[in-house]
Amino acid sequence: MELIPDRMRAAVLFGPGDIRVTERPVPVPGPDEVLVRVAMCGTCGTDLKIFDGHFPLTPPFGSFTPGHEWTGTVAAAGSGVDEFAPGDRVCIEAHSGCGRCDNCLAGRYTACLNYGNQAKGHRATGMTTDGGFAEFAVHHVSALYRLPPELSVEDGVLLTTAGTGLYGIDVAGGYVAGLDVVVFGPGPVGLTTVQALKALGAGRVILVGTRTSRLELGTRPGADHVINAALADPVPAILELTEGAGADVTIECSGGLGVPQQCAEVTKRGGKIVVVAFYPDKVTFDLSAVVRKDVSIYTSRGEGGNNVKRAVALAAAGKLRGAEMITHRFPLEEIAEAFRVVRERDGDPVKVVLVP
Ligand SMILES: [Zn+2]
Ligand SMILES: [Zn+2]
């Protein structure tokens, strides 16, 4: 069993735009908690909101370590934990519900009614509790998944992300065999969603984005068509590819303010729109057209519904390949620089990771 030090290096948010690596005590796992030695932690747009101080219910500045997409090796298990033992490689989902509210009882723990209330047992790593931009992190046993030996750390760090798209598919009814699906936004969520859709037997998968490099990455996991929306209006192109009917399902992962309108136009009568993105401002689109076409709109937050478990299974079967999405890696000490790269899209990053 590995010797656990008393102190560790951890990135701490000291104020808006001020994150630094400092020495902190290694957290001690409480009942039903697991201490994980972090091997890698991914960054995403949510981290930028946290970094800027614009995320609700984060712990106070000067004590809070963000990072909600991480993977590592179990260092110690708290009391009551026999599911994992030191040495086990794990990946995570970020959210762990309180387990006592109506939504948690119905399995909807990313919509926990006690969100942010640690006293009642809710925690969202790197958002409402300390996360993975550190050498060690404590996590609730319910939100850990064993990483199969054939999967790398790089694969593992993308499984939280993959769970987001899978949860979106799940809430919209799942079972996509034979359906034509449009995915807007070839970021890590969109790209893993494309991979998952092909694994689930989707008919035509059409990926829409604005950056050629990402769209090329999208053809590798198996998008049947990619459309560069910076060069041409994607709506007529999608309608042409679907014989004028539109897609059975449209999944919005882009967060572009104009994209919901495009979703409304490219989804066929009786089809479904799944929104998993966040937007920089309020969105305007023709909701009446959606109603007229009898289209259903679904939203989902995070990687609920035990979908990280499904992501692990798909990855173990070679159907999800997260590692190829990692374009940039930085040592923990360079976390501010990593955030700059994500924000400015410097060097066309797809997934930027930090290694403690
Ligand atoms: Zn994220
Ligand atoms: Zn709850």
Coordinates of C-alpha atoms and ligand atoms in Angstrom, one line a residue:
M1 CA 0.0 0.0 0.0
E2 CA 1.3 3.4 -1.0
L3 CA 2.4 5.8 1.7
I4 CA 0.1 8.8 1.7
P5 CA 1.8 12.1 2.4
D6 CA 0.3 14.7 4.7
R7 CA 0.7 17.5 2.3
M8 CA 0.1 17.9 -1.5
R9 CA 0.3 20.4 -4.3
A10 CA -3.1 21.7 -5.3
A11 CA -4.3 24.5 -7.5
V12 CA -6.3 26.9 -5.4
L13 CA -8.6 29.7 -6.7
F14 CA -7.7 32.8 -4.8
G15 CA -10.1 35.1 -6.6
P16 CA -11.5 35.7 -10.1
G17 CA -8.8 35.0 -12.6
D18 CA -6.3 34.1 -9.8
I19 CA -5.4 30.5 -9.6
R20 CA -2.1 29.2 -8.1
V21 CA -0.6 26.0 -7.0
T22 CA 0.0 25.9 -3.3
E23 CA 0.6 23.3 -0.6
R24 CA -2.4 21.9 1.1
P25 CA -3.2 19.0 3.5
V26 CA -4.1 15.8 1.8
P27 CA -7.8 15.3 2.4
V28 CA -8.9 12.4 4.6
P29 CA -11.7 10.2 3.2
G30 CA -14.8 10.1 5.4
P31 CA -17.4 7.4 5.5
D32 CA -18.3 6.3 1.9
E33 CA -15.5 8.3 0.5
V34 CA -12.4 7.4 -1.4
L35 CA -9.1 9.1 -1.6
V36 CA -7.7 9.1 -5.2
R37 CA -4.2 10.0 -6.3
V38 CA -5.1 12.1 -9.4
A39 CA -3.3 11.1 -12.6
M40 CA -4.8 13.6 -15.0
C41 CA -7.6 16.2 -14.9
G42 CA -9.3 17.7 -17.9
T43 CA -10.4 21.3 -18.4
C44 CA -13.6 22.6 -20.1
G45 CA -15.7 25.7 -20.5
T46 CA -17.2 25.3 -17.0
D47 CA -13.7 25.7 -15.5
L48 CA -13.4 29.0 -17.2
K49 CA -16.7 30.2 -15.6
I50 CA -15.3 28.9 -12.3
F51 CA -12.0 30.6 -12.9
D52 CA -13.8 33.9 -13.6
G53 CA -15.8 33.6 -10.5
H54 CA -19.1 33.1 -12.3
F55 CA -20.2 29.8 -11.1
P56 CA -22.9 29.3 -8.5
L57 CA -22.2 27.7 -5.1
T58 CA -18.4 27.3 -5.4
P59 CA -16.6 27.3 -2.0
P60 CA -14.9 30.5 -0.9
F61 CA -11.8 31.9 -2.7
G62 CA -8.6 30.9 -1.1
S63 CA -9.6 27.4 -0.2
F64 CA -11.2 26.0 -3.3
T65 CA -9.6 23.6 -5.8
P66 CA -11.6 23.2 -9.1
G67 CA -11.3 20.3 -11.6
H68 CA -14.2 18.0 -12.4
E69 CA -13.0 15.7 -15.1
W70 CA -10.3 13.5 -13.5
T71 CA -9.0 10.0 -13.2
G72 CA -6.4 8.3 -11.0
T73 CA -5.6 5.5 -8.6
V74 CA -7.3 4.8 -5.3
A75 CA -5.0 5.7 -2.4
A76 CA -7.3 4.9 0.5
A77 CA -10.9 4.0 1.2
G78 CA -13.0 5.5 3.9
S79 CA -15.1 3.5 6.3
G80 CA -17.9 1.5 4.7
V81 CA -16.2 1.3 1.3
D82 CA -15.5 -2.2 0.1
E83 CA -16.1 -1.5 -3.6
F84 CA -12.6 -0.2 -4.2
A85 CA -9.2 -0.8 -2.7
P86 CA -5.9 1.0 -2.9
G87 CA -4.3 0.5 -6.3
D88 CA -7.6 0.4 -8.3
R89 CA -7.6 2.7 -11.3
V90 CA -10.8 4.8 -11.4
C91 CA -12.6 7.4 -13.5
I92 CA -15.4 9.6 -12.2
E93 CA -18.6 11.3 -12.7
A94 CA -18.6 14.8 -11.2
H95 CA -22.0 14.7 -9.4
S96 CA -23.0 12.7 -6.4
G97 CA -26.6 13.5 -5.3
C98 CA -27.8 13.7 -1.7
G99 CA -29.6 10.4 -2.1
R100 CA -32.6 11.7 -0.1
C101 CA -34.4 14.3 -2.2
D102 CA -37.3 13.5 -4.6
N103 CA -35.0 13.7 -7.7
C104 CA -32.2 11.6 -6.2
L105 CA -34.8 9.0 -5.2
A106 CA -35.9 9.0 -8.9
G107 CA -32.3 8.6 -10.0
R108 CA -32.0 12.1 -11.3
Y109 CA -29.0 13.0 -9.1
T110 CA -27.5 15.7 -11.4
A111 CA -30.8 17.6 -10.7
C112 CA -30.4 17.0 -6.9
L113 CA -32.7 19.4 -5.0
N114 CA -30.0 19.8 -2.4
Y115 CA -27.4 20.9 -5.0
G116 CA -24.4 22.5 -3.2
N117 CA -25.6 21.4 0.2
Q118 CA -22.8 19.3 1.6
A119 CA -24.4 18.9 4.9
K120 CA -27.2 17.0 3.2
G121 CA -24.7 14.9 1.2
H122 CA -24.6 16.5 -2.2
R123 CA -21.3 17.1 -3.8
A124 CA -20.1 18.1 -7.3
T125 CA -16.3 17.7 -7.5
G126 CA -14.5 20.8 -8.6
M127 CA -17.7 22.8 -8.5
T128 CA -19.1 22.7 -5.0
T129 CA -16.3 20.7 -3.4
D130 CA -12.6 20.4 -4.0
G131 CA -11.8 18.7 -7.3
G132 CA -9.0 17.2 -9.3
F133 CA -6.5 20.0 -10.0
A134 CA -4.4 18.6 -7.2
E135 CA -2.3 15.5 -6.4
F136 CA -5.2 14.0 -4.4
A137 CA -8.9 14.3 -4.3
V138 CA -11.6 12.8 -2.2
H139 CA -14.7 11.5 -4.0
H140 CA -17.9 9.7 -3.0
V141 CA -17.9 6.0 -3.7
S142 CA -21.1 6.3 -5.7
A143 CA -19.5 8.4 -8.4
L144 CA -16.4 6.3 -9.1
Y145 CA -16.0 3.7 -11.8
R146 CA -13.2 1.1 -12.2
L147 CA -11.0 1.8 -15.2
P148 CA -10.5 -1.4 -17.2
P149 CA -6.8 -2.3 -17.8
E150 CA -7.0 -1.8 -21.5
L151 CA -7.9 1.9 -21.0
S152 CA -5.3 4.5 -20.5
V153 CA -5.3 7.5 -18.2
E154 CA -6.0 9.6 -21.3
D155 CA -9.0 7.5 -22.1
G156 CA -10.2 7.6 -18.5
V157 CA -10.1 11.4 -18.3
L158 CA -12.5 11.7 -21.3
L159 CA -15.1 9.3 -19.8
T160 CA -16.7 12.0 -17.6
T161 CA -17.1 14.0 -20.8
A162 CA -18.5 11.0 -22.7
G163 CA -21.0 10.5 -20.0
T164 CA -22.5 13.9 -20.8
G165 CA -23.5 13.0 -24.3
L166 CA -24.7 9.6 -23.3
Y167 CA -26.9 11.0 -20.6
G168 CA -28.4 13.4 -23.2
I169 CA -29.2 10.4 -25.5
D170 CA -30.5 8.6 -22.5
V171 CA -33.0 11.3 -21.4
A172 CA -34.3 11.5 -25.0
G173 CA -35.2 7.9 -24.9
G174 CA -32.0 6.2 -25.8
Y175 CA -31.9 3.3 -28.3
V176 CA -30.8 5.2 -31.5
A177 CA -30.3 2.2 -33.9
G178 CA -31.3 3.4 -37.3
L179 CA -31.9 7.0 -36.4
D180 CA -30.4 9.9 -38.3
V181 CA -28.8 12.2 -35.9
V182 CA -27.3 15.7 -36.2
V183 CA -24.7 16.7 -33.7
F184 CA -23.9 20.4 -33.4
G185 CA -20.5 21.3 -31.8
P186 CA -17.5 19.2 -32.4
G187 CA -15.9 19.8 -29.0
P188 CA -15.1 16.9 -26.7
V189 CA -18.8 16.3 -25.8
G190 CA -19.9 16.4 -29.4
L191 CA -17.1 14.2 -30.6
T192 CA -17.6 11.6 -27.9
T193 CA -21.4 11.8 -28.7
V194 CA -20.7 11.0 -32.3
Q195 CA -18.6 8.0 -31.3
A196 CA -21.4 6.8 -29.0
L197 CA -24.1 7.3 -31.6
K198 CA -22.2 5.1 -34.1
A199 CA -21.7 2.5 -31.4
L200 CA -25.4 2.5 -30.7
G201 CA -26.2 1.8 -34.4
A202 CA -27.3 5.3 -35.5
G203 CA -28.1 5.7 -39.2
R204 CA -26.5 8.8 -40.6
V205 CA -24.6 10.9 -38.1
I206 CA -24.1 14.5 -39.3
L207 CA -21.6 16.6 -37.4
V208 CA -21.7 20.4 -37.7
G209 CA -19.0 22.8 -36.5
T210 CA -17.0 25.8 -37.5
R211 CA -13.4 24.5 -37.1
T212 CA -12.0 22.2 -39.8
S213 CA -9.5 20.5 -37.5
R214 CA -12.2 19.4 -35.1
L215 CA -14.5 18.4 -37.9
E216 CA -11.7 16.2 -39.3
L217 CA -11.4 14.6 -35.9
G218 CA -15.2 14.0 -36.1
T219 CA -14.8 11.9 -39.2
R220 CA -12.4 9.5 -37.4
P221 CA -14.9 8.4 -34.8
G222 CA -17.4 8.0 -37.6
A223 CA -19.5 10.9 -38.5
D224 CA -21.0 10.1 -41.9
H225 CA -21.1 13.7 -42.9
V226 CA -19.4 16.8 -41.6
I227 CA -20.6 20.3 -42.3
N228 CA -18.5 23.4 -41.8
A229 CA -21.1 26.0 -40.7
A230 CA -18.5 28.7 -41.2
L231 CA -18.5 28.1 -44.9
A232 CA -22.1 27.3 -45.7
D233 CA -25.5 27.4 -44.0
P234 CA -25.9 23.9 -42.5
V235 CA -29.7 23.9 -42.6
P236 CA -30.2 23.3 -46.4
A237 CA -27.2 20.9 -46.4
I238 CA -28.8 18.8 -43.6
L239 CA -32.2 18.8 -45.2
E240 CA -30.7 17.7 -48.4
L241 CA -28.8 14.8 -46.7
T242 CA -32.0 13.7 -45.0
E243 CA -34.2 13.9 -48.2
G244 CA -35.9 17.0 -47.0
A245 CA -37.3 15.4 -43.8
G246 CA -34.7 16.5 -41.3
A247 CA -33.0 14.4 -38.6
D248 CA -34.8 12.1 -36.2
V249 CA -32.7 13.6 -33.3
T250 CA -30.6 16.7 -33.1
I251 CA -28.1 17.0 -30.3
E252 CA -26.9 20.6 -29.4
C253 CA -23.5 20.5 -27.9
S254 CA -22.2 23.8 -29.3
G255 CA -23.6 26.6 -27.1
G256 CA -23.8 28.9 -30.1
L257 CA -26.6 31.4 -29.8
G258 CA -27.9 30.8 -33.3
V259 CA -27.8 27.0 -33.1
P260 CA -31.1 26.3 -31.4
Q261 CA -32.8 28.0 -34.4
Q262 CA -30.9 25.7 -36.7
C263 CA -31.9 22.7 -34.5
A264 CA -35.5 23.7 -34.9
E265 CA -35.1 23.8 -38.7
V266 CA -33.3 20.6 -39.2
T267 CA -35.2 18.3 -36.9
K268 CA -38.0 16.4 -38.6
R269 CA -41.6 16.4 -37.6
G270 CA -42.1 14.4 -34.4
G271 CA -38.4 14.4 -33.9
K272 CA -36.3 15.3 -30.8
I273 CA -33.9 18.0 -29.9
V274 CA -31.5 17.3 -27.1
V275 CA -29.7 20.3 -25.5
V276 CA -26.6 19.6 -23.5
A277 CA -24.8 22.9 -24.1
F278 CA -24.6 26.1 -22.0
Y279 CA -25.0 29.5 -23.6
P280 CA -23.2 32.8 -23.1
D281 CA -26.5 34.7 -23.2
K282 CA -30.3 34.2 -23.6
V283 CA -31.3 32.3 -26.7
T284 CA -34.0 33.4 -29.2
F285 CA -35.5 30.9 -31.6
D286 CA -38.8 30.0 -33.3
L287 CA -40.4 27.9 -30.6
S288 CA -43.7 28.0 -32.5
A289 CA -42.1 26.1 -35.3
V290 CA -41.0 23.5 -32.9
V291 CA -44.5 23.1 -31.5
R292 CA -46.0 23.1 -35.0
K293 CA -43.7 20.2 -36.0
D294 CA -44.5 18.3 -32.8
V295 CA -40.8 18.2 -31.9
S296 CA -39.8 17.4 -28.3
I297 CA -37.0 19.3 -26.6
Y298 CA -35.0 17.6 -23.9
T299 CA -32.2 19.0 -21.7
S300 CA -29.8 17.2 -19.5
R301 CA -27.2 18.3 -17.1
G302 CA -23.9 16.6 -16.6
E303 CA -23.3 12.9 -16.8
G304 CA -26.2 11.5 -14.8
G305 CA -28.1 8.3 -15.1
N306 CA -25.1 6.1 -14.4
N307 CA -24.0 6.9 -17.9
V308 CA -20.3 7.0 -17.1
K309 CA -20.6 3.3 -16.5
R310 CA -21.9 3.0 -20.1
A311 CA -19.1 5.2 -21.3
V312 CA -16.6 2.9 -19.6
A313 CA -18.2 -0.1 -21.3
L314 CA -18.1 1.5 -24.7
A315 CA -14.5 2.6 -24.3
A316 CA -13.5 -0.9 -23.2
A317 CA -15.0 -2.2 -26.4
G318 CA -13.0 0.3 -28.4
K319 CA -16.0 2.3 -29.4
L320 CA -15.1 5.5 -27.5
R321 CA -11.6 6.7 -28.0
G322 CA -10.9 9.6 -25.7
A323 CA -7.2 9.7 -25.9
E324 CA -7.0 11.0 -29.4
M325 CA -8.9 14.1 -28.3
I326 CA -6.2 15.3 -25.9
T327 CA -4.3 17.9 -27.8
H328 CA -2.6 19.8 -25.0
R329 CA -1.1 18.7 -21.6
F330 CA 0.4 20.9 -19.0
P331 CA 1.9 20.3 -15.6
L332 CA -0.3 21.4 -12.7
E333 CA 1.9 24.5 -12.1
E334 CA 0.9 25.8 -15.5
I335 CA -2.8 25.8 -14.9
A336 CA -3.3 29.5 -15.6
E337 CA -1.6 29.0 -18.9
A338 CA -3.8 26.0 -19.7
F339 CA -6.9 28.0 -19.0
R340 CA -5.6 30.8 -21.3
V341 CA -5.1 28.2 -24.1
V342 CA -8.7 26.9 -23.6
R343 CA -10.2 30.4 -23.6
E344 CA -8.2 31.8 -26.5
R345 CA -8.4 28.5 -28.4
D346 CA -4.6 28.9 -28.9
G347 CA -3.2 26.1 -31.0
D348 CA -6.7 24.8 -31.8
P349 CA -7.2 22.7 -28.6
V350 CA -9.7 20.0 -28.3
K351 CA -9.1 18.7 -24.8
V352 CA -6.5 20.3 -22.6
V353 CA -5.4 18.3 -19.6
L354 CA -3.3 18.9 -16.5
V355 CA -1.0 16.4 -14.9
P356 CA -0.4 16.9 -11.2
Ligands
ZN1 ZN -16.6 19.9 -17.8
ZN2 ZN -30.7 14.9 -4.0

